[in-house]
Amino acid sequence: MIKGLHHAGLSVADIERAIGFYKTAQAFEVISRFQVPNRADLRTMMAVDDSACEVALLRGPTGFLELFQFANPLAPDGPPEVYRAGLRHICIQAVDGDRLYDDFVGAGAKSHARPSGLGTGNLYCYIRDPEDNILELEGLPYAASVTSPPWFAHVALVTPDIKRLSAFYTLVTGAPVHSSGHFGPESKYDVVAGLENIVFDGAWVKAGPLTLEFWQYHQPQTQSRPFANASQYGWSHFALEVDDLDGEYQRLLAAGVHFHSAPMSNGAVRFVYGRDPDGNIFELLQVLPGHEHLSLDQVPGKDLPAEIDRLVAQFYRSRALGQSN
């Protein structure tokens, strides 16, 4: 069974600077740092020419962030525009979106616009970290009862074929597409994206408590991209925690999913890297006994996503009542 979205992986040029940035507003804290050697089985698993890297694992209220500084990284294959295919951003939420924005900009983020509304009750903006990677910040003013530090909410994949990619992840997670829509052209979307006259489709799949988000842009059009490389600067992969790695591996292998190798262990988790139809890297991992602090079962805000879902439903019910009166 898929427990949920465990972490997003980010390949960086300066791991110390990245750690400092992602600790902003107590969004994440470092719980582990280690070196990965350059070894044949690891090169095969990661599909890289040189697996040597330093890794920092950061934990937030609802999930994890994994930072990699490779000894021999690859340069990006182009600017990380919001409409380019690939793992494009992660989302961090907080009650006060304006304060969250100010905190991250104060920590060195770049921005083209302050948080603004899209008619959902949330405030949205895109920012870029000091190495130009995109983050989405969301403010949830209707969740005023929540006292948590900012929390990880979703990863977003941009694709040239949203139906194919969302169907693939319904297979992986066992969860259906629970929402979808067509958006734009409308100025409120342009403000958030920092583009003009954008038109795009969106879809959402639950990966445990957190969410996989999919976008396909029609204006400007999302194009296919080369297969992702884990050592290339930027958002490199994301991981799903499972309770039976061998079972999930065999299930997906039988369904035709491509994996780099058979599962392996690093002593704390067993894991395997695979590819989706767009060539993005996803990981399945199972936490081993004695390392339960690495599991979603023990993140401090494991019940927070359900509470947010409850508050969202309550907000929409109250708004519907207000509109009907």
PDB file of N, CA and C in Angstrom, residues 48-85:
ATOM      1  N   VAL A  48      22.912   7.716 -13.138  1.00  0.00           N
ATOM      2  CA  VAL A  48      23.853   8.825 -13.267  1.00  0.00           C
ATOM      3  C   VAL A  48      25.230   8.267 -13.571  1.00  0.00           C
ATOM      4  N   ASP A  49      26.116   9.121 -14.074  1.00  0.00           N
ATOM      5  CA  ASP A  49      27.478   8.702 -14.376  1.00  0.00           C
ATOM      6  C   ASP A  49      28.350   8.668 -13.131  1.00  0.00           C
ATOM      7  N   ASP A  50      28.002   9.471 -12.132  1.00  0.00           N
ATOM      8  CA  ASP A  50      28.773   9.548 -10.897  1.00  0.00           C
ATOM      9  C   ASP A  50      27.783   9.754  -9.758  1.00  0.00           C
ATOM     10  N   SER A  51      27.674   8.780  -8.873  1.00  0.00           N
ATOM     11  CA  SER A  51      26.687   8.853  -7.792  1.00  0.00           C
ATOM     12  C   SER A  51      27.205   9.586  -6.550  1.00  0.00           C
ATOM     13  N   ALA A  52      28.465   9.983  -6.530  1.00  0.00           N
ATOM     14  CA  ALA A  52      29.031  10.636  -5.347  1.00  0.00           C
ATOM     15  C   ALA A  52      28.311  11.956  -5.071  1.00  0.00           C
ATOM     16  N   CYS A  53      27.782  12.078  -3.860  1.00  0.00           N
ATOM     17  CA  CYS A  53      27.078  13.303  -3.493  1.00  0.00           C
ATOM     18  C   CYS A  53      26.938  13.394  -1.979  1.00  0.00           C
ATOM     19  N   GLU A  54      26.683  14.593  -1.511  1.00  0.00           N
ATOM     20  CA  GLU A  54      26.287  14.796  -0.124  1.00  0.00           C
ATOM     21  C   GLU A  54      24.781  14.977  -0.102  1.00  0.00           C
ATOM     22  N   VAL A  55      24.132  14.382   0.889  1.00  0.00           N
ATOM     23  CA  VAL A  55      22.673  14.437   0.996  1.00  0.00           C
ATOM     24  C   VAL A  55      22.290  15.005   2.350  1.00  0.00           C
ATOM     25  N   ALA A  56      21.309  15.881   2.360  1.00  0.00           N
ATOM     26  CA  ALA A  56      20.699  16.366   3.603  1.00  0.00           C
ATOM     27  C   ALA A  56      19.213  16.059   3.536  1.00  0.00           C
ATOM     28  N   LEU A  57      18.715  15.359   4.542  1.00  0.00           N
ATOM     29  CA  LEU A  57      17.289  15.066   4.633  1.00  0.00           C
ATOM     30  C   LEU A  57      16.667  16.025   5.629  1.00  0.00           C
ATOM     31  N   LEU A  58      15.687  16.771   5.166  1.00  0.00           N
ATOM     32  CA  LEU A  58      14.987  17.753   5.993  1.00  0.00           C
ATOM     33  C   LEU A  58      13.566  17.278   6.227  1.00  0.00           C
ATOM     34  N   ARG A  59      13.059  17.481   7.428  1.00  0.00           N
ATOM     35  CA  ARG A  59      11.692  17.094   7.768  1.00  0.00           C
ATOM     36  C   ARG A  59      10.862  18.329   8.058  1.00  0.00           C
ATOM     37  N   GLY A  60       9.651  18.353   7.516  1.00  0.00           N
ATOM     38  CA  GLY A  60       8.681  19.388   7.823  1.00  0.00           C
ATOM     39  C   GLY A  60       7.503  18.778   8.561  1.00  0.00           C
ATOM     40  N   PRO A  61       6.490  19.567   8.850  1.00  0.00           N
ATOM     41  CA  PRO A  61       5.332  19.045   9.577  1.00  0.00           C
ATOM     42  C   PRO A  61       4.624  17.878   8.891  1.00  0.00           C
ATOM     43  N   THR A  62       4.639  17.842   7.552  1.00  0.00           N
ATOM     44  CA  THR A  62       3.854  16.828   6.839  1.00  0.00           C
ATOM     45  C   THR A  62       4.670  15.935   5.915  1.00  0.00           C
ATOM     46  N   GLY A  63       5.948  16.203   5.756  1.00  0.00           N
ATOM     47  CA  GLY A  63       6.756  15.419   4.829  1.00  0.00           C
ATOM     48  C   GLY A  63       8.190  15.892   4.816  1.00  0.00           C
ATOM     49  N   PHE A  64       8.944  15.389   3.855  1.00  0.00           N
ATOM     50  CA  PHE A  64      10.391  15.557   3.844  1.00  0.00           C
ATOM     51  C   PHE A  64      10.866  16.234   2.554  1.00  0.00           C
ATOM     52  N   LEU A  65      12.055  16.809   2.641  1.00  0.00           N
ATOM     53  CA  LEU A  65      12.761  17.385   1.501  1.00  0.00           C
ATOM     54  C   LEU A  65      14.162  16.789   1.508  1.00  0.00           C
ATOM     55  N   GLU A  66      14.625  16.310   0.355  1.00  0.00           N
ATOM     56  CA  GLU A  66      15.944  15.697   0.257  1.00  0.00           C
ATOM     57  C   GLU A  66      16.802  16.534  -0.685  1.00  0.00           C
ATOM     58  N   LEU A  67      17.892  17.086  -0.150  1.00  0.00           N
ATOM     59  CA  LEU A  67      18.807  17.922  -0.914  1.00  0.00           C
ATOM     60  C   LEU A  67      20.043  17.122  -1.289  1.00  0.00           C
ATOM     61  N   PHE A  68      20.475  17.233  -2.543  1.00  0.00           N
ATOM     62  CA  PHE A  68      21.651  16.536  -3.051  1.00  0.00           C
ATOM     63  C   PHE A  68      22.645  17.553  -3.593  1.00  0.00           C
ATOM     64  N   GLN A  69      23.897  17.422  -3.208  1.00  0.00           N
ATOM     65  CA  GLN A  69      24.967  18.167  -3.855  1.00  0.00           C
ATOM     66  C   GLN A  69      25.915  17.145  -4.478  1.00  0.00           C
ATOM     67  N   PHE A  70      25.827  16.984  -5.800  1.00  0.00           N
ATOM     68  CA  PHE A  70      26.615  15.975  -6.501  1.00  0.00           C
ATOM     69  C   PHE A  70      28.035  16.469  -6.740  1.00  0.00           C
ATOM     70  N   ALA A  71      28.985  15.510  -6.731  1.00  0.00           N
ATOM     71  CA  ALA A  71      30.376  15.849  -7.014  1.00  0.00           C
ATOM     72  C   ALA A  71      30.546  16.300  -8.458  1.00  0.00           C
ATOM     73  N   ASN A  72      29.766  15.697  -9.364  1.00  0.00           N
ATOM     74  CA  ASN A  72      29.835  16.042 -10.792  1.00  0.00           C
ATOM     75  C   ASN A  72      28.423  16.256 -11.329  1.00  0.00           C
ATOM     76  N   PRO A  73      27.828  17.387 -10.997  1.00  0.00           N
ATOM     77  CA  PRO A  73      26.443  17.639 -11.412  1.00  0.00           C
ATOM     78  C   PRO A  73      26.347  18.014 -12.882  1.00  0.00           C
ATOM     79  N   LEU A  74      25.130  17.916 -13.395  1.00  0.00           N
ATOM     80  CA  LEU A  74      24.838  18.379 -14.745  1.00  0.00           C
ATOM     81  C   LEU A  74      24.166  19.738 -14.679  1.00  0.00           C
ATOM     82  N   ALA A  75      24.466  20.580 -15.644  1.00  0.00           N
ATOM     83  CA  ALA A  75      23.795  21.870 -15.738  1.00  0.00           C
ATOM     84  C   ALA A  75      22.354  21.669 -16.181  1.00  0.00           C
ATOM     85  N   PRO A  76      21.460  22.593 -15.854  1.00  0.00           N
ATOM     86  CA  PRO A  76      20.060  22.481 -16.313  1.00  0.00           C
ATOM     87  C   PRO A  76      19.987  22.454 -17.830  1.00  0.00           C
ATOM     88  N   ASP A  77      18.926  21.833 -18.365  1.00  0.00           N
ATOM     89  CA  ASP A  77      18.748  21.788 -19.819  1.00  0.00           C
ATOM     90  C   ASP A  77      17.931  22.965 -20.324  1.00  0.00           C
ATOM     91  N   GLY A  78      17.787  23.977 -19.501  1.00  0.00           N
ATOM     92  CA  GLY A  78      17.061  25.180 -19.878  1.00  0.00           C
ATOM     93  C   GLY A  78      16.485  25.839 -18.646  1.00  0.00           C
ATOM     94  N   PRO A  79      15.987  27.056 -18.764  1.00  0.00           N
ATOM     95  CA  PRO A  79      15.430  27.750 -17.598  1.00  0.00           C
ATOM     96  C   PRO A  79      14.185  27.041 -17.076  1.00  0.00           C
ATOM     97  N   PRO A  80      13.985  27.003 -15.759  1.00  0.00           N
ATOM     98  CA  PRO A  80      12.826  26.290 -15.192  1.00  0.00           C
ATOM     99  C   PRO A  80      11.542  27.122 -15.256  1.00  0.00           C
ATOM    100  N   GLU A  81      11.078  27.379 -16.463  1.00  0.00           N
ATOM    101  CA  GLU A  81       9.837  28.132 -16.616  1.00  0.00           C
ATOM    102  C   GLU A  81       8.663  27.299 -16.100  1.00  0.00           C
ATOM    103  N   VAL A  82       7.615  27.969 -15.633  1.00  0.00           N
ATOM    104  CA  VAL A  82       6.503  27.258 -15.011  1.00  0.00           C
ATOM    105  C   VAL A  82       5.803  26.302 -15.968  1.00  0.00           C
ATOM    106  N   TYR A  83       5.901  26.534 -17.282  1.00  0.00           N
ATOM    107  CA  TYR A  83       5.189  25.712 -18.250  1.00  0.00           C
ATOM    108  C   TYR A  83       6.050  24.594 -18.830  1.00  0.00           C
ATOM    109  N   ARG A  84       7.321  24.503 -18.434  1.00  0.00           N
ATOM    110  CA  ARG A  84       8.204  23.467 -18.977  1.00  0.00           C
ATOM    111  C   ARG A  84       7.898  22.123 -18.336  1.00  0.00           C
ATOM    112  N   ALA A  85       7.985  21.068 -19.138  1.00  0.00           N
ATOM    113  CA  ALA A  85       7.689  19.723 -18.643  1.00  0.00           C
ATOM    114  C   ALA A  85       8.696  19.298 -17.586  1.00  0.00           C
TER     115      ALA A  85
END
